[in-house]
């Protein structure tokens, strides 16, 4: 379990706080979506929940981050990295810069965990297969399209088989097919007991994979609940979040006089 309690955070050199008293709990096997307007604090929350802020990024944090019962503040950087991995929106910030091929790029994570070679190769192959990257394994990781680089970055995280994963707009550069692959891969990872936090504008993806959604605005959590309840909440649009297609469709049907119970059944069976 990843537990963030009473997090109030400000960046170094800034007088004002950008997160205010945020509580976040990710249970094992749980995928939680994080949405909110631009500048709401999603990326900052990703940094704080992964322990990168303040440890690596600087700034000051009130509140505590606990990973499986261990306070993050007491962990060395490499110990922290073994417990929680974080993926950024821009895959270029994440690339190792030392791998000659995509295969090596994906293998670096498990290798750094000190795993035997056979295990490293097995995990690397599995991550490659999950994201259908077989055709890229020999390529130079510096010479990929934005979408390819994003998939390679996610494969590199998956290969570490992390217990906790924080992703900041992991599909920003992906087409619908790539986005769907990522969704399936994240679900499979959660199936192994990992807990995930995903900041995303693509609410259709979150609707598919998340059990819970958190809405943040002005650095405060304003909604937190089961996915369907949050995405059907009429306040969502005012908060600058576009509801997923499912929620928009059901609202449109209900507004046109279709019985809500019938709409609910039809959508559940279509999703089934
Ligand atoms: N490195 C930084 N230094 C100072 N302020 C920052 C930094 N990154 C983001 N902020 C500020 O923190 C607030 C939240 O931004 P951010 O977490 O990036 O929001 P989001 O990801 O929801 O768009 C904004 O007011 C932004 O200007
Ligand atoms: Mg952001």
Coordinates of N, CA and C in Angstrom, one line a residue, residues 39-229:
X39 N -2.6 22.8 -14.6 CA -2.1 23.5 -13.4 C -2.8 23.1 -12.1
X40 N -3.6 22.1 -12.1 CA -4.3 21.7 -10.9 C -3.3 21.1 -9.9
X41 N -2.2 20.6 -10.4 CA -1.3 20.0 -9.4 C -1.1 18.5 -9.6
X42 N -1.6 18.0 -10.8 CA -1.5 16.5 -11.1 C 0.0 16.1 -11.1
X43 N 0.8 16.8 -11.9 CA 2.2 16.4 -12.0 C 2.9 16.5 -10.7
X44 N 2.6 17.6 -10.0 CA 3.2 17.8 -8.6 C 2.9 16.6 -7.7
X45 N 1.6 16.2 -7.7 CA 1.2 15.1 -6.9 C 1.9 13.8 -7.3
X46 N 2.1 13.7 -8.6 CA 2.9 12.5 -9.0 C 4.3 12.5 -8.5
X47 N 4.9 13.7 -8.4 CA 6.3 13.8 -7.9 C 6.3 13.5 -6.4
X48 N 5.3 14.0 -5.7 CA 5.3 13.9 -4.2 C 4.9 12.4 -3.9
X49 N 3.9 11.8 -4.6 CA 3.5 10.5 -4.3 C 4.6 9.4 -4.6
X50 N 5.5 9.8 -5.5 CA 6.6 8.9 -5.8 C 7.8 9.1 -5.0
X51 N 7.8 10.1 -4.1 CA 8.9 10.4 -3.3 C 10.0 11.2 -4.0
X52 N 9.8 11.5 -5.3 CA 10.9 12.3 -5.9 C 10.9 13.8 -5.4
X53 N 9.7 14.3 -5.0 CA 9.7 15.6 -4.4 C 9.3 15.3 -2.9
X54 N 10.0 15.8 -2.0 CA 11.2 16.7 -2.2 C 12.5 16.0 -2.3
X55 N 12.7 14.7 -2.2 CA 14.0 14.1 -2.1 C 14.9 14.5 -3.2
X56 N 14.4 14.4 -4.5 CA 15.3 14.7 -5.6 C 15.0 16.0 -6.2
X57 N 13.7 16.5 -6.2 CA 13.3 17.7 -6.8 C 13.6 18.9 -5.9
X58 N 13.6 18.7 -4.6 CA 13.7 19.8 -3.7 C 12.3 20.3 -3.3
X59 N 12.3 21.5 -2.7 CA 11.0 22.0 -2.2 C 10.8 21.5 -0.8
X60 N 9.6 21.9 -0.3 CA 9.3 21.5 1.1 C 8.0 20.8 1.2
X61 N 8.0 19.7 1.9 CA 6.8 18.9 2.1 C 6.4 18.8 3.6
X62 N 5.1 19.1 3.9 CA 4.5 18.8 5.1 C 3.7 17.5 4.9
X63 N 3.7 16.6 5.8 CA 3.0 15.4 5.6 C 3.9 14.2 5.3
X64 N 3.4 13.0 5.2 CA 4.2 11.8 5.1 C 3.8 10.9 4.0
X65 N 4.8 10.3 3.4 CA 4.6 9.2 2.4 C 5.1 7.9 3.0
X66 N 4.2 6.9 3.0 CA 4.6 5.6 3.5 C 4.4 4.5 2.5
X67 N 5.4 3.7 2.3 CA 5.3 2.7 1.3 C 5.4 1.3 1.9
X68 N 4.3 0.6 1.9 CA 4.2 -0.7 2.5 C 4.6 -0.6 4.0
X69 N 4.2 0.4 4.6 CA 4.5 0.6 6.1 C 5.8 1.2 6.4
X70 N 6.7 1.5 5.3 CA 8.0 2.1 5.6 C 7.9 3.6 5.2
X71 N 8.3 4.5 6.1 CA 8.3 5.9 5.7 C 9.3 6.2 4.6
X72 N 8.8 6.8 3.5 CA 9.7 7.1 2.4 C 10.9 8.0 2.8
X73 N 10.7 8.9 3.7 CA 11.7 9.8 4.1 C 13.0 9.2 4.6
X74 N 12.9 7.9 5.1 CA 14.0 7.3 5.6 C 14.8 6.4 4.6
X75 N 14.3 6.4 3.3 CA 14.8 5.5 2.3 C 15.9 6.2 1.5
X76 N 16.9 5.5 1.1 CA 17.9 6.0 0.1 C 17.2 6.0 -1.3
X77 N 17.8 6.8 -2.2 CA 17.2 6.9 -3.5 C 17.0 5.6 -4.2
X78 N 18.0 4.7 -4.1 CA 17.9 3.4 -4.8 C 16.9 2.5 -4.1
X79 N 16.7 2.7 -2.8 CA 15.7 1.9 -2.1 C 14.3 2.3 -2.5
X80 N 14.2 3.7 -2.6 CA 12.9 4.3 -3.0 C 12.5 3.8 -4.4
X81 N 13.5 3.7 -5.3 CA 13.3 3.4 -6.7 C 12.9 1.9 -6.8
X82 N 13.3 1.1 -5.9 CA 12.8 -0.3 -5.9 C 11.4 -0.5 -5.5
X83 N 10.9 0.5 -4.7 CA 9.5 0.4 -4.2 C 8.5 1.1 -5.1
X84 N 8.9 2.2 -5.7 CA 7.9 2.9 -6.5 C 8.6 3.5 -7.8
X85 N 8.0 3.2 -8.9 CA 8.6 3.7 -10.2 C 7.7 4.8 -10.7
X86 N 8.2 5.7 -11.5 CA 7.4 6.8 -12.0 C 7.8 7.0 -13.4
X87 N 6.7 7.2 -14.2 CA 6.9 7.5 -15.6 C 6.3 8.9 -16.0
X88 N 7.1 9.6 -16.8 CA 6.7 10.9 -17.1 C 6.1 11.0 -18.5
X89 N 5.4 12.1 -18.7 CA 4.7 12.4 -19.9 C 5.7 12.5 -21.1
X90 N 6.9 13.1 -20.9 CA 7.8 13.2 -21.9 C 8.8 12.1 -21.8
X91 N 8.8 11.1 -22.8 CA 9.6 9.9 -22.6 C 11.1 10.2 -22.7
X92 N 11.4 11.4 -23.3 CA 12.9 11.7 -23.4 C 13.5 12.0 -22.1
X93 N 12.7 12.4 -21.1 CA 13.3 12.7 -19.8 C 13.6 11.4 -19.1
X94 N 13.1 10.3 -19.6 CA 13.2 9.0 -18.9 C 14.2 8.0 -19.5
X95 N 14.6 8.3 -20.7 CA 15.5 7.4 -21.4 C 16.9 7.4 -20.7
X96 N 17.5 6.2 -20.6 CA 18.7 6.0 -19.9 C 19.9 6.8 -20.5
X97 N 19.8 6.9 -21.9 CA 20.9 7.5 -22.6 C 22.2 6.7 -22.8
X98 N 22.1 5.5 -22.2 CA 23.3 4.6 -22.3 C 23.0 3.3 -23.1
X99 N 21.8 3.1 -23.4 CA 21.5 1.8 -24.1 C 21.6 2.0 -25.6
X100 N 22.2 1.0 -26.3 CA 22.3 1.1 -27.8 C 21.1 0.6 -28.5
X101 N 20.3 -0.3 -27.8 CA 19.1 -0.8 -28.5 C 17.9 -0.7 -27.6
X102 N 16.7 -0.8 -28.2 CA 15.5 -0.7 -27.4 C 15.5 -1.9 -26.4
X103 N 16.0 -3.1 -26.8 CA 16.0 -4.2 -25.9 C 16.8 -3.9 -24.6
X104 N 18.0 -3.3 -24.8 CA 18.9 -2.9 -23.7 C 18.2 -1.9 -22.8
X105 N 17.5 -0.9 -23.5 CA 16.8 0.2 -22.7 C 15.8 -0.4 -21.8
X106 N 15.1 -1.4 -22.2 CA 14.0 -2.0 -21.4 C 14.7 -2.9 -20.3
X107 N 15.8 -3.5 -20.6 CA 16.5 -4.4 -19.7 C 17.2 -3.7 -18.6
X108 N 17.5 -2.4 -18.7 CA 18.3 -1.7 -17.7 C 17.7 -1.7 -16.3
X109 N 16.4 -1.5 -16.3 CA 15.7 -1.5 -15.0 C 15.9 -2.8 -14.2
X110 N 15.5 -4.0 -14.8 CA 15.7 -5.2 -14.0 C 17.2 -5.5 -13.8
X111 N 18.0 -5.1 -14.7 CA 19.5 -5.3 -14.5 C 19.9 -4.5 -13.3
X112 N 19.4 -3.3 -13.1 CA 19.8 -2.5 -12.0 C 19.3 -3.0 -10.7
X113 N 18.3 -3.8 -10.8 CA 17.7 -4.4 -9.5 C 18.6 -5.6 -9.1
X114 N 19.7 -5.9 -9.9 CA 20.6 -6.9 -9.5 C 20.1 -8.3 -9.8
X115 N 19.1 -8.5 -10.7 CA 18.5 -9.8 -11.0 C 19.5 -10.6 -11.8
X116 N 19.4 -11.9 -11.7 CA 20.2 -12.8 -12.6 C 19.9 -12.5 -14.1
X117 N 20.8 -12.8 -15.0 CA 20.6 -12.4 -16.4 C 19.4 -13.1 -17.0
X118 N 19.2 -14.4 -16.6 CA 18.0 -15.1 -17.2 C 16.7 -14.4 -16.8
X119 N 16.7 -14.0 -15.6 CA 15.4 -13.3 -15.1 C 15.3 -11.9 -15.8
X120 N 16.4 -11.2 -15.9 CA 16.4 -9.9 -16.6 C 15.8 -10.1 -18.0
X121 N 16.4 -11.1 -18.7 CA 15.9 -11.3 -20.1 C 14.5 -11.7 -20.2
X122 N 14.0 -12.6 -19.2 CA 12.6 -13.0 -19.2 C 11.7 -11.8 -19.0
X123 N 12.0 -11.0 -18.0 CA 11.2 -9.8 -17.8 C 11.2 -8.8 -18.9
X124 N 12.3 -8.7 -19.6 CA 12.4 -7.8 -20.7 C 11.6 -8.3 -21.8
X125 N 11.7 -9.6 -22.1 CA 10.9 -10.2 -23.2 C 9.4 -10.0 -22.9
X126 N 9.0 -10.2 -21.7 CA 7.6 -10.2 -21.3 C 7.1 -8.8 -21.6
X127 N 7.8 -7.8 -21.1 CA 7.4 -6.4 -21.3 C 7.3 -6.0 -22.8
X128 N 8.3 -6.5 -23.6 CA 8.3 -6.3 -25.0 C 7.0 -6.9 -25.7
X129 N 6.7 -8.1 -25.2 CA 5.5 -8.7 -25.8 C 4.2 -8.0 -25.4
X130 N 4.1 -7.6 -24.2 CA 2.9 -6.9 -23.7 C 2.6 -5.7 -24.5
X131 N 3.7 -4.9 -24.9 CA 3.4 -3.7 -25.6 C 3.7 -3.8 -27.1
X132 N 3.9 -5.1 -27.6 CA 4.0 -5.4 -29.0 C 5.2 -4.6 -29.6
X133 N 6.3 -4.7 -29.0 CA 7.5 -3.9 -29.4 C 8.5 -4.7 -30.1
X134 N 8.2 -6.0 -30.5 CA 9.2 -6.9 -31.0 C 9.9 -6.3 -32.2
X135 N 9.2 -5.5 -33.0 CA 9.7 -5.0 -34.3 C 10.7 -3.8 -34.0
X136 N 10.8 -3.4 -32.7 CA 11.7 -2.3 -32.4 C 12.9 -2.7 -31.6
X137 N 13.1 -3.9 -31.2 CA 14.1 -4.3 -30.3 C 15.5 -3.9 -30.7
X138 N 15.8 -4.0 -31.9 CA 17.2 -3.7 -32.4 C 17.4 -2.2 -32.6
X139 N 16.3 -1.4 -32.5 CA 16.5 0.0 -32.9 C 17.2 0.8 -31.8
X140 N 17.8 2.0 -32.3 CA 18.4 2.9 -31.4 C 17.3 3.7 -30.6
X141 N 17.3 3.6 -29.3 CA 16.2 4.2 -28.5 C 16.2 5.8 -28.7
X142 N 17.2 6.3 -29.2 CA 17.2 7.8 -29.5 C 16.4 8.1 -30.7
X143 N 16.2 7.1 -31.6 CA 15.6 7.4 -32.9 C 14.2 6.7 -33.0
X144 N 13.3 7.1 -32.1 CA 12.0 6.6 -32.1 C 11.0 7.7 -32.3
X145 N 9.8 7.4 -32.8 CA 8.8 8.4 -32.7 C 8.3 8.7 -31.3
X146 N 7.6 9.8 -31.1 CA 7.2 10.1 -29.7 C 6.3 8.9 -29.1
X147 N 5.4 8.4 -29.9 CA 4.6 7.3 -29.4 C 5.4 6.0 -29.1
X148 N 6.4 5.7 -30.0 CA 7.2 4.5 -29.8 C 8.0 4.7 -28.5
X149 N 8.6 5.9 -28.4 CA 9.4 6.2 -27.2 C 8.6 6.1 -25.9
X150 N 7.3 6.5 -26.0 CA 6.4 6.4 -24.8 C 6.2 4.9 -24.5
X151 N 5.9 4.1 -25.5 CA 5.7 2.7 -25.2 C 6.9 2.0 -24.7
X152 N 8.1 2.4 -25.2 CA 9.4 1.8 -24.7 C 9.6 2.2 -23.2
X153 N 9.3 3.5 -22.9 CA 9.4 3.9 -21.6 C 8.5 3.1 -20.6
X154 N 7.3 2.8 -21.0 CA 6.4 2.1 -20.2 C 6.8 0.6 -20.1
X155 N 7.3 0.1 -21.2 CA 7.9 -1.3 -21.1 C 9.0 -1.4 -20.1
X156 N 9.9 -0.3 -20.1 CA 11.0 -0.3 -19.2 C 10.6 -0.3 -17.7
X157 N 9.5 0.4 -17.5 CA 8.9 0.4 -16.1 C 8.3 -1.0 -15.8
X158 N 7.6 -1.5 -16.7 CA 6.9 -2.8 -16.5 C 7.9 -3.9 -16.2
X159 N 9.1 -3.8 -16.9 CA 10.1 -4.9 -16.8 C 10.6 -5.0 -15.3
X160 N 10.5 -3.9 -14.6 CA 11.0 -3.9 -13.2 C 10.0 -4.6 -12.3
X161 N 8.8 -4.9 -12.8 CA 7.7 -5.5 -12.0 C 7.5 -4.7 -10.7
X162 N 7.3 -3.4 -10.7 CA 7.2 -2.6 -9.5 C 6.0 -2.9 -8.7
X163 N 6.1 -2.6 -7.4 CA 5.0 -2.7 -6.5 C 4.0 -1.5 -6.6
X164 N 4.6 -0.4 -6.8 CA 3.9 0.9 -6.9 C 4.3 1.6 -8.2
X165 N 3.3 2.1 -8.9 CA 3.7 2.8 -10.2 C 2.9 4.1 -10.2
X166 N 3.6 5.2 -10.5 CA 3.0 6.5 -10.7 C 3.3 6.9 -12.1
X167 N 2.2 7.2 -12.9 CA 2.4 7.6 -14.3 C 1.7 8.9 -14.6
X168 N 2.5 9.8 -15.1 CA 2.0 11.2 -15.4 C 1.8 11.3 -17.0
X169 N 0.5 11.2 -17.3 CA 0.1 11.2 -18.7 C 0.9 10.2 -19.6
X170 N 0.7 8.9 -19.3 CA 1.5 7.9 -20.0 C 1.2 7.8 -21.4
X171 N 0.0 8.2 -21.9 CA -0.4 8.0 -23.2 C -0.6 9.2 -24.0
X172 N 0.0 10.3 -23.5 CA -0.1 11.6 -24.2 C 0.2 11.6 -25.7
X173 N 1.2 10.7 -26.0 CA 1.6 10.7 -27.5 C 1.2 9.5 -28.2
X174 N 0.2 8.8 -27.6 CA -0.2 7.5 -28.2 C -1.5 7.6 -29.0
X175 N -1.6 6.8 -30.0 CA -2.9 6.7 -30.8 C -3.8 5.7 -30.0
X176 N -5.0 5.6 -30.4 CA -6.0 4.7 -29.7 C -5.5 3.3 -29.5
X177 N -4.8 2.7 -30.5 CA -4.3 1.4 -30.4 C -3.2 1.3 -29.3
X178 N -2.3 2.2 -29.3 CA -1.2 2.3 -28.3 C -1.8 2.5 -27.0
X179 N -2.8 3.4 -26.9 CA -3.4 3.7 -25.6 C -4.1 2.4 -25.0
X180 N -4.7 1.6 -25.9 CA -5.4 0.4 -25.5 C -4.4 -0.6 -25.0
X181 N -3.2 -0.7 -25.7 CA -2.2 -1.6 -25.2 C -1.7 -1.3 -23.8
X182 N -1.5 0.0 -23.6 CA -1.0 0.5 -22.3 C -2.1 0.1 -21.2
X183 N -3.3 0.4 -21.6 CA -4.4 0.0 -20.6 C -4.3 -1.4 -20.2
X184 N -4.2 -2.3 -21.2 CA -4.1 -3.8 -20.9 C -2.9 -4.1 -20.1
X185 N -1.8 -3.5 -20.4 CA -0.5 -3.8 -19.7 C -0.7 -3.3 -18.2
X186 N -1.3 -2.2 -18.0 CA -1.5 -1.6 -16.6 C -2.4 -2.5 -15.8
X187 N -3.4 -3.0 -16.5 CA -4.4 -3.9 -15.8 C -3.7 -5.2 -15.4
X188 N -2.8 -5.7 -16.3 CA -2.1 -7.0 -16.0 C -1.1 -6.7 -14.8
X189 N -0.5 -5.6 -14.8 CA 0.4 -5.2 -13.7 C -0.4 -5.2 -12.3
X190 N -1.5 -4.5 -12.4 CA -2.4 -4.4 -11.1 C -2.8 -5.8 -10.7
X191 N -3.0 -6.7 -11.7 CA -3.3 -8.1 -11.4 C -2.3 -8.8 -10.6
X192 N -1.0 -8.4 -10.6 CA 0.0 -9.0 -9.8 C 0.1 -8.4 -8.4
X193 N -0.8 -7.4 -8.1 CA -0.9 -6.9 -6.8 C -0.2 -5.5 -6.7
X194 N 0.2 -5.0 -7.9 CA 0.8 -3.6 -7.8 C -0.3 -2.6 -7.7
X195 N 0.1 -1.4 -7.1 CA -0.9 -0.3 -7.1 C -0.4 0.8 -8.0
X196 N -1.4 1.4 -8.7 CA -1.0 2.4 -9.7 C -1.8 3.7 -9.6
X197 N -1.1 4.8 -9.8 CA -1.8 6.1 -9.9 C -1.5 6.6 -11.3
X198 N -2.5 7.0 -12.1 CA -2.4 7.4 -13.5 C -3.0 8.8 -13.6
X199 N -2.2 9.8 -13.9 CA -2.7 11.1 -14.3 C -2.9 11.1 -15.8
X200 N -4.1 11.4 -16.2 CA -4.5 11.3 -17.6 C -5.6 12.2 -18.0
X201 N -5.5 12.8 -19.2 CA -6.6 13.5 -19.8 C -7.6 12.6 -20.5
X202 N -7.1 11.4 -20.9 CA -8.0 10.5 -21.6 C -8.9 9.7 -20.7
X203 N -10.0 10.3 -20.4 CA -10.9 9.7 -19.4 C -11.5 8.3 -19.9
X204 N -11.5 8.1 -21.2 CA -12.0 6.8 -21.7 C -11.1 5.7 -21.2
X205 N -9.8 6.0 -21.2 CA -8.8 5.0 -20.7 C -9.0 4.7 -19.2
X206 N -9.1 5.8 -18.5 CA -9.3 5.7 -17.0 C -10.6 5.0 -16.7
X207 N -11.7 5.2 -17.5 CA -13.0 4.6 -17.3 C -12.8 3.1 -17.5
X208 N -11.9 2.7 -18.4 CA -11.7 1.3 -18.7 C -10.9 0.6 -17.6
X209 N -9.9 1.2 -17.0 CA -9.0 0.5 -16.2 C -9.0 0.9 -14.7
X210 N -9.6 2.0 -14.3 CA -9.5 2.4 -12.9 C -10.8 2.0 -12.1
X211 N -10.5 1.7 -10.9 CA -11.6 1.4 -9.9 C -12.0 2.7 -9.2
X212 N -11.1 3.6 -9.2 CA -11.4 4.9 -8.4 C -10.8 6.0 -9.2
X213 N -11.4 7.2 -9.0 CA -11.0 8.4 -9.7 C -10.8 9.5 -8.6
X214 N -9.7 10.3 -8.7 CA -9.5 11.4 -7.9 C -9.5 12.7 -8.8
X215 N -10.3 13.7 -8.4 CA -10.2 14.9 -9.1 C -9.5 16.0 -8.3
X216 N -8.6 16.6 -8.8 CA -7.8 17.6 -8.1 C -8.0 19.0 -8.8
X217 N -8.1 20.0 -8.0 CA -8.3 21.4 -8.5 C -7.6 22.3 -7.5
X218 N -6.8 23.2 -8.1 CA -6.1 24.2 -7.2 C -5.3 23.5 -6.1
X219 N -4.7 22.3 -6.4 CA -3.9 21.6 -5.4 C -4.6 20.9 -4.3
X220 N -6.0 20.8 -4.4 CA -6.8 20.1 -3.4 C -7.6 19.0 -4.1
X221 N -7.8 17.9 -3.4 CA -8.7 16.9 -3.9 C -10.1 17.4 -3.7
X222 N -10.9 17.4 -4.8 CA -12.3 17.9 -4.8 C -13.3 16.8 -4.9
X223 N -12.9 15.7 -5.6 CA -13.8 14.5 -5.7 C -12.9 13.3 -5.6
X224 N -13.4 12.2 -5.0 CA -12.6 11.0 -4.8 C -13.7 9.9 -4.6
X225 N -13.7 9.0 -5.6 CA -14.7 7.9 -5.4 C -14.7 6.9 -6.5
X226 N -15.6 5.9 -6.5 CA -15.6 4.9 -7.5 C -15.7 5.6 -8.9
X227 N -15.1 5.0 -9.9 CA -15.0 5.5 -11.2 C -16.3 6.0 -11.8
X228 N -17.3 5.2 -11.8 CA -18.6 5.5 -12.4 C -19.2 6.7 -11.7
X229 N -19.1 6.7 -10.3 CA -19.7 7.8 -9.6 C -19.1 9.2 -9.9

